[in-house]
Amino acid sequence: MTHQYQDLIAIFNQTFFADYQTQLELGGDEPVYLPADEQTPYHRIIFARGFYASALHEIAHWCVAGPERRLLEDFGYWYEPDGRSAQVQAEFERVEVKPQAYEWILAQSAGFPFSVSCDNLHGDHEPDRLAFMHKVHQQVLGILKTGLPPRVARLSQALRAFYHTPPLSADQFIVK
């Protein structure tokens, strides 16, 4: 199955623009979320370099953000760039569990491969990718058990319809 970022843009925008005045857009080197302002009357999720995975990740952060956060650039989230210490990496992973669980759910809905992002290539601490993957997996299983949040459910359904993927089930999520 081929995954084109243009398809994801169309699916997202058709699914959410009317209700949330939010548009997914192709960006450059760095992803960013920009709320509406005087120059642009709608919110923008801008993903990096045409990467499908980057778009899914940024969408997942949008799905986590509540109404107040969606009025702030990058949702007002803390971000420490690559090169984190062990302590800062642990905090990064703590706040990334939920968005990466949403990302995995959306990737599975699209039939797209998922890999957790520890995002610390140049730090003085080597992240335990497998341990983090297990945390994200547990979050996914909990979400599947209690039910997908509304925006995640809505996009999951749109992706599954477009890519003709089966309904989600816990056995589709395997830690590798």
Coordinates of N, CA and C in Angstrom, one line a residue:
M1 N 0.8 -1.2 0.0 CA 0.0 0.0 0.0 C 0.9 1.2 0.0
T2 N 0.5 2.2 -0.8 CA 1.3 3.4 -0.9 C 0.6 4.5 -0.1
H3 N 1.5 5.2 0.7 CA 1.0 6.3 1.5 C 1.6 7.6 1.1
Q4 N 0.7 8.4 0.5 CA 1.1 9.8 0.0 C 0.6 10.8 1.0
Y5 N 1.5 11.7 1.4 CA 1.1 12.8 2.3 C 0.0 13.6 1.8
Q6 N -0.1 13.7 0.5 CA -1.2 14.5 -0.1 C -2.6 13.9 0.3
D7 N -2.6 12.6 0.3 CA -3.9 11.9 0.7 C -4.2 12.2 2.1
L8 N -3.2 12.2 3.0 CA -3.4 12.4 4.4 C -3.9 13.9 4.6
I9 N -3.3 14.8 3.9 CA -3.8 16.2 4.0 C -5.2 16.3 3.6
A10 N -5.6 15.7 2.5 CA -7.0 15.7 2.0 C -7.9 15.1 3.0
I11 N -7.6 13.9 3.6 CA -8.4 13.2 4.5 C -8.6 14.1 5.8
F12 N -7.5 14.6 6.3 CA -7.5 15.4 7.5 C -8.4 16.6 7.3
N13 N -8.1 17.4 6.2 CA -8.8 18.6 6.0 C -10.3 18.4 5.7
Q14 N -10.7 17.3 5.0 CA -12.1 17.0 4.8 C -12.8 16.6 6.1
T15 N -12.0 16.0 7.0 CA -12.6 15.5 8.2 C -12.8 16.6 9.3
F16 N -11.9 17.5 9.3 CA -11.9 18.5 10.5 C -12.0 20.0 10.1
F17 N -11.7 20.4 8.9 CA -11.7 21.8 8.7 C -13.0 22.5 9.0
A18 N -14.1 22.0 8.6 CA -15.4 22.7 8.9 C -15.7 22.8 10.3
D19 N -15.4 21.8 11.2 CA -15.7 21.9 12.6 C -14.6 22.6 13.5
Y20 N -13.4 22.5 13.0 CA -12.3 22.9 13.9 C -11.4 24.0 13.2
Q21 N -11.8 24.4 12.0 CA -11.0 25.5 11.3 C -9.5 25.2 11.4
T22 N -9.2 23.9 11.2 CA -7.8 23.5 11.3 C -7.4 22.8 10.0
Q23 N -6.3 23.1 9.5 CA -5.8 22.5 8.2 C -4.4 21.9 8.4
L24 N -4.2 20.7 7.8 CA -2.9 20.1 7.8 C -2.2 20.6 6.5
E25 N -0.9 21.0 6.7 CA -0.1 21.6 5.6 C 1.3 21.0 5.6
L26 N 1.8 20.9 4.4 CA 3.2 20.5 4.2 C 4.1 21.7 4.7
G27 N 5.2 21.3 5.4 CA 6.1 22.4 5.8 C 7.6 22.0 5.4
G28 N 8.5 22.7 6.1 CA 9.9 22.5 5.8 C 10.6 21.6 6.7
D29 N 11.7 22.0 7.3 CA 12.5 21.2 8.2 C 11.9 20.9 9.6
E30 N 11.1 21.8 10.1 CA 10.6 21.6 11.5 C 9.1 21.7 11.5
P31 N 8.5 20.8 12.2 CA 7.0 20.8 12.3 C 6.6 21.9 13.3
V32 N 5.4 22.4 13.1 CA 4.9 23.4 14.1 C 3.4 23.5 14.0
Y33 N 2.7 23.9 15.1 CA 1.3 24.1 15.1 C 1.2 25.6 15.2
L34 N 0.4 26.3 14.3 CA 0.2 27.7 14.4 C -1.3 28.0 14.5
P35 N -1.7 28.6 15.5 CA -3.2 29.0 15.7 C -3.5 30.1 14.7
A36 N -4.8 30.3 14.4 CA -5.2 31.3 13.6 C -4.7 32.7 14.1
D37 N -4.5 33.6 13.1 CA -4.0 34.9 13.5 C -4.6 35.9 12.5
E38 N -4.1 37.2 12.5 CA -4.6 38.2 11.6 C -4.3 37.9 10.1
Q39 N -3.2 37.2 9.9 CA -2.9 36.8 8.5 C -3.5 35.6 8.0
T40 N -3.8 34.6 8.9 CA -4.3 33.3 8.5 C -5.5 33.0 9.4
P41 N -6.7 33.0 8.8 CA -8.0 32.9 9.6 C -8.3 31.4 10.1
Y42 N -7.3 30.5 10.0 CA -7.6 29.1 10.4 C -6.3 28.6 11.1
H43 N -6.4 27.6 11.9 CA -5.3 27.0 12.5 C -4.5 26.0 11.5
R44 N -3.2 25.9 11.7 CA -2.4 25.1 10.8 C -1.5 24.1 11.6
I45 N -1.6 22.8 11.2 CA -0.7 21.8 11.6 C 0.3 21.6 10.5
I46 N 1.5 22.0 10.7 CA 2.5 22.0 9.7 C 3.5 20.9 10.0
F47 N 3.6 19.9 9.1 CA 4.5 18.8 9.3 C 5.7 18.9 8.4
A48 N 6.7 18.1 8.8 CA 8.1 18.3 8.2 C 8.3 17.5 7.0
R49 N 8.9 18.1 6.0 CA 9.5 17.6 4.8 C 8.7 16.5 4.0
G50 N 7.4 16.6 4.1 CA 6.6 15.7 3.3 C 6.6 14.2 3.9
F51 N 7.0 14.1 5.1 CA 7.0 12.7 5.7 C 5.6 12.4 6.3
Y52 N 5.0 11.3 5.8 CA 3.7 10.8 6.3 C 3.8 10.7 7.8
A53 N 4.9 10.0 8.3 CA 5.0 9.8 9.7 C 5.0 11.1 10.5
S54 N 5.7 12.1 10.0 CA 5.7 13.4 10.7 C 4.3 14.0 10.8
A55 N 3.5 13.9 9.7 CA 2.1 14.4 9.7 C 1.3 13.7 10.7
L56 N 1.4 12.3 10.8 CA 0.7 11.6 11.8 C 1.1 12.0 13.2
H57 N 2.3 12.2 13.4 CA 2.8 12.6 14.8 C 2.2 14.0 15.2
E58 N 2.3 14.9 14.2 CA 1.8 16.3 14.5 C 0.2 16.2 14.7
I59 N -0.5 15.4 14.0 CA -1.9 15.3 14.1 C -2.2 14.7 15.5
A60 N -1.4 13.7 15.9 CA -1.6 13.1 17.3 C -1.5 14.2 18.4
H61 N -0.5 15.1 18.3 CA -0.4 16.1 19.3 C -1.6 17.0 19.2
W62 N -2.1 17.3 18.1 CA -3.4 18.1 17.9 C -4.5 17.4 18.6
C63 N -4.6 16.0 18.5 CA -5.7 15.3 19.1 C -5.6 15.3 20.6
V64 N -4.4 15.4 21.2 CA -4.2 15.5 22.6 C -4.6 16.9 23.1
A65 N -4.3 17.9 22.4 CA -4.5 19.3 22.8 C -6.0 19.6 23.0
G66 N -6.3 20.2 24.1 CA -7.6 20.7 24.4 C -7.9 22.0 23.7
P67 N -9.1 22.6 23.8 CA -9.5 23.8 23.2 C -8.5 25.0 23.5
E68 N -8.1 25.1 24.8 CA -7.2 26.2 25.1 C -5.9 26.1 24.5
R69 N -5.3 24.9 24.6 CA -4.0 24.6 24.0 C -4.0 24.8 22.5
R70 N -5.1 24.6 21.8 CA -5.2 24.7 20.4 C -5.2 26.2 20.0
L71 N -5.2 27.1 20.9 CA -5.1 28.5 20.7 C -3.6 29.1 20.8
L72 N -2.7 28.1 21.2 CA -1.3 28.5 21.5 C -0.4 27.9 20.4
E73 N 0.7 28.7 20.0 CA 1.7 28.1 19.1 C 2.3 26.9 19.7
D74 N 2.4 25.8 18.9 CA 2.8 24.5 19.3 C 2.1 24.0 20.6
F75 N 0.9 24.5 20.7 CA 0.0 24.1 21.8 C 0.5 24.5 23.2
G76 N 1.6 25.4 23.2 CA 2.2 25.8 24.4 C 3.0 24.7 25.1
Y77 N 3.3 23.6 24.4 CA 4.0 22.5 25.0 C 5.5 22.8 25.2
W78 N 6.0 22.2 26.2 CA 7.4 22.3 26.5 C 8.1 21.4 25.5
Y79 N 9.2 21.8 24.9 CA 10.0 20.9 24.1 C 11.5 21.2 24.3
E80 N 12.2 20.1 24.6 CA 13.7 20.2 24.8 C 14.3 19.5 23.6
P81 N 15.1 20.2 22.8 CA 15.7 19.6 21.6 C 16.6 18.4 21.8
D82 N 16.9 17.7 20.8 CA 17.8 16.6 20.8 C 19.1 17.0 21.6
G83 N 19.6 16.0 22.3 CA 20.8 16.2 23.2 C 20.4 16.3 24.6
R84 N 19.3 15.6 25.0 CA 18.8 15.6 26.4 C 19.6 14.7 27.3
S85 N 19.6 15.1 28.6 CA 20.2 14.3 29.6 C 19.2 13.2 30.0
A86 N 19.6 12.2 30.8 CA 18.7 11.1 31.2 C 17.4 11.6 31.8
Q87 N 17.6 12.6 32.7 CA 16.4 13.1 33.5 C 15.4 13.8 32.5
V88 N 16.0 14.7 31.6 CA 15.1 15.4 30.7 C 14.5 14.4 29.7
Q89 N 15.3 13.4 29.3 CA 14.7 12.4 28.4 C 13.5 11.7 29.0
A90 N 13.7 11.3 30.3 CA 12.5 10.7 31.0 C 11.3 11.5 31.0
E91 N 11.4 12.8 31.2 CA 10.3 13.7 31.2 C 9.7 13.8 29.8
F92 N 10.6 13.9 28.8 CA 10.2 13.9 27.4 C 9.3 12.7 27.1
E93 N 9.8 11.5 27.5 CA 9.0 10.3 27.2 C 7.7 10.3 28.0
R94 N 7.7 10.8 29.2 CA 6.5 10.8 30.0 C 5.4 11.6 29.2
V95 N 5.7 12.8 28.7 CA 4.7 13.6 28.0 C 4.4 13.1 26.6
E96 N 5.3 12.2 26.0 CA 5.1 11.7 24.7 C 4.3 10.4 24.6
V97 N 4.0 9.8 25.7 CA 3.3 8.5 25.7 C 2.0 8.6 25.0
K98 N 1.2 9.5 25.4 CA -0.2 9.6 24.9 C -0.2 10.0 23.4
P99 N 0.5 11.1 23.0 CA 0.5 11.4 21.6 C 1.1 10.3 20.7
Q100 N 2.1 9.6 21.2 CA 2.6 8.5 20.4 C 1.6 7.3 20.4
A101 N 0.8 7.1 21.4 CA -0.2 6.1 21.4 C -1.3 6.5 20.3
Y102 N -1.7 7.7 20.3 CA -2.6 8.2 19.3 C -2.0 8.0 17.9
E103 N -0.8 8.4 17.8 CA -0.1 8.2 16.5 C -0.1 6.8 16.0
W104 N 0.2 5.8 16.9 CA 0.1 4.4 16.6 C -1.2 4.0 16.1
I105 N -2.3 4.4 16.8 CA -3.6 4.1 16.5 C -4.0 4.6 15.1
L106 N -3.6 5.9 14.8 CA -3.8 6.5 13.5 C -3.0 5.8 12.4
A107 N -1.8 5.4 12.7 CA -0.9 4.7 11.7 C -1.6 3.3 11.4
Q108 N -2.0 2.6 12.4 CA -2.6 1.3 12.2 C -3.9 1.5 11.4
S109 N -4.6 2.5 11.6 CA -5.9 2.8 10.9 C -5.6 3.0 9.4
A110 N -4.4 3.6 9.1 CA -4.0 3.8 7.7 C -3.2 2.7 7.1
G111 N -2.9 1.6 7.9 CA -2.1 0.6 7.4 C -0.6 1.0 7.2
F112 N -0.2 2.0 8.0 CA 1.1 2.6 7.9 C 2.0 2.1 9.1
P113 N 3.3 1.7 8.8 CA 4.1 1.2 9.9 C 4.4 2.3 11.0
F114 N 4.4 1.9 12.2 CA 4.7 2.8 13.3 C 5.9 2.5 14.0
S115 N 6.7 3.5 14.4 CA 7.9 3.3 15.3 C 7.9 4.4 16.3
V116 N 8.1 4.1 17.5 CA 8.2 5.1 18.5 C 9.4 6.0 18.2
S117 N 9.3 7.3 18.7 CA 10.4 8.2 18.5 C 10.8 8.7 19.9
C118 N 12.1 8.3 20.2 CA 12.7 8.7 21.4 C 13.4 10.1 21.2
D119 N 13.7 10.4 20.0 CA 14.1 11.7 19.6 C 15.3 12.3 20.4
N120 N 16.3 11.5 20.6 CA 17.5 11.9 21.4 C 18.8 11.4 20.8
L121 N 19.0 11.6 19.5 CA 20.2 11.1 18.8 C 21.5 11.6 19.4
H122 N 21.5 12.8 19.9 CA 22.8 13.4 20.3 C 22.9 13.7 21.8
G123 N 22.1 13.0 22.5 CA 22.1 13.2 24.0 C 23.2 12.4 24.6
D124 N 23.5 12.7 25.9 CA 24.5 11.9 26.7 C 23.8 10.7 27.3
H125 N 22.6 10.4 26.9 CA 21.9 9.3 27.4 C 21.2 8.5 26.3
E126 N 21.5 7.2 26.2 CA 20.8 6.4 25.2 C 19.5 5.9 25.7
P127 N 18.4 6.4 25.1 CA 17.0 6.0 25.5 C 16.8 4.5 25.4
D128 N 16.0 4.0 26.2 CA 15.6 2.6 26.1 C 14.3 2.5 25.3
R129 N 14.6 2.4 24.0 CA 13.5 2.5 23.0 C 12.4 1.4 23.3
L130 N 12.8 0.2 23.6 CA 11.9 -0.9 23.8 C 11.0 -0.6 25.1
A131 N 11.6 -0.1 26.1 CA 10.9 0.2 27.3 C 9.8 1.3 27.0
F132 N 10.2 2.3 26.2 CA 9.3 3.3 25.9 C 8.2 2.7 25.0
M133 N 8.5 1.9 24.1 CA 7.5 1.2 23.2 C 6.5 0.5 24.0
H134 N 7.0 -0.2 25.1 CA 6.0 -0.9 26.0 C 5.1 0.0 26.7
K135 N 5.6 1.2 27.1 CA 4.7 2.2 27.7 C 3.6 2.7 26.7
V136 N 4.1 3.0 25.5 CA 3.1 3.4 24.5 C 2.1 2.3 24.2
H137 N 2.6 1.1 24.1 CA 1.7 0.0 23.9 C 0.6 -0.2 25.0
Q138 N 1.0 0.0 26.2 CA 0.1 -0.1 27.3 C -1.0 1.0 27.2
Q139 N -0.5 2.2 26.8 CA -1.4 3.3 26.6 C -2.4 3.0 25.5
V140 N -1.9 2.4 24.4 CA -2.8 2.1 23.3 C -3.9 1.1 23.7
L141 N -3.5 0.1 24.5 CA -4.4 -1.0 24.9 C -5.5 -0.3 25.8
G142 N -5.0 0.6 26.7 CA -6.0 1.3 27.6 C -7.0 2.1 26.8
I143 N -6.5 2.8 25.7 CA -7.4 3.6 24.9 C -8.4 2.7 24.2
L144 N -7.9 1.6 23.6 CA -8.8 0.7 22.9 C -9.9 0.1 23.9
K145 N -9.5 -0.1 25.1 CA -10.5 -0.7 26.1 C -11.5 0.4 26.5
T146 N -11.1 1.6 26.7 CA -12.1 2.6 27.1 C -12.8 3.4 26.0
G147 N -12.2 3.2 24.8 CA -12.8 3.9 23.6 C -11.9 5.1 23.1
L148 N -11.8 5.2 21.8 CA -11.0 6.3 21.3 C -11.6 7.6 21.6
P149 N -10.8 8.6 21.9 CA -11.3 10.0 22.0 C -11.9 10.4 20.7
P150 N -12.9 11.3 20.7 CA -13.7 11.7 19.5 C -12.9 12.0 18.3
R151 N -11.9 12.9 18.4 CA -11.1 13.3 17.2 C -10.3 12.1 16.7
V152 N -9.7 11.4 17.6 CA -8.9 10.2 17.1 C -9.9 9.2 16.4
A153 N -11.0 9.0 17.0 CA -12.0 8.0 16.4 C -12.5 8.5 15.1
R154 N -12.7 9.8 14.9 CA -13.2 10.3 13.7 C -12.1 10.2 12.6
L155 N -10.9 10.5 12.9 CA -9.8 10.4 11.9 C -9.5 8.9 11.6
S156 N -9.5 8.1 12.6 CA -9.3 6.6 12.5 C -10.3 6.1 11.5
Q157 N -11.6 6.4 11.6 CA -12.6 5.9 10.7 C -12.4 6.4 9.3
A158 N -12.0 7.7 9.2 CA -11.8 8.2 7.8 C -10.6 7.5 7.2
L159 N -9.5 7.3 7.9 CA -8.3 6.6 7.4 C -8.7 5.1 7.0
R160 N -9.4 4.5 7.9 CA -9.8 3.1 7.6 C -10.6 3.0 6.4
A161 N -11.5 3.9 6.2 CA -12.4 4.0 5.0 C -11.5 4.2 3.7
F162 N -10.6 5.1 3.8 CA -9.8 5.5 2.6 C -8.8 4.3 2.3
Y163 N -8.2 3.7 3.3 CA -7.2 2.7 3.0 C -7.8 1.3 3.1
H164 N -9.0 1.2 3.4 CA -9.7 -0.2 3.4 C -9.0 -1.1 4.4
T165 N -8.8 -0.6 5.6 CA -8.2 -1.4 6.7 C -9.3 -1.8 7.6
P166 N -9.0 -2.9 8.3 CA -10.1 -3.5 9.2 C -10.3 -2.7 10.5
P167 N -11.4 -2.9 11.2 CA -11.5 -2.2 12.5 C -10.4 -2.5 13.4
L168 N -10.1 -1.6 14.3 CA -9.0 -1.8 15.2 C -9.2 -2.9 16.3
S169 N -8.2 -3.6 16.6 CA -8.3 -4.6 17.7 C -6.9 -4.6 18.3
A170 N -6.9 -5.0 19.6 CA -5.6 -5.0 20.4 C -4.6 -5.9 19.8
D171 N -4.9 -7.0 19.1 CA -3.9 -7.9 18.6 C -3.2 -7.3 17.4
Q172 N -3.6 -6.2 16.8 CA -2.9 -5.5 15.7 C -1.7 -4.7 16.2
F173 N -1.6 -4.5 17.5 CA -0.6 -3.6 18.1 C 0.5 -4.5 18.7
I174 N 1.6 -4.7 18.0 CA 2.6 -5.6 18.5 C 3.9 -4.8 18.7
V175 N 4.5 -5.0 19.9 CA 5.8 -4.4 20.3 C 6.9 -5.1 19.6
K176 N 7.7 -4.4 18.8 CA 8.8 -5.0 18.1 C 10.1 -4.3 18.5

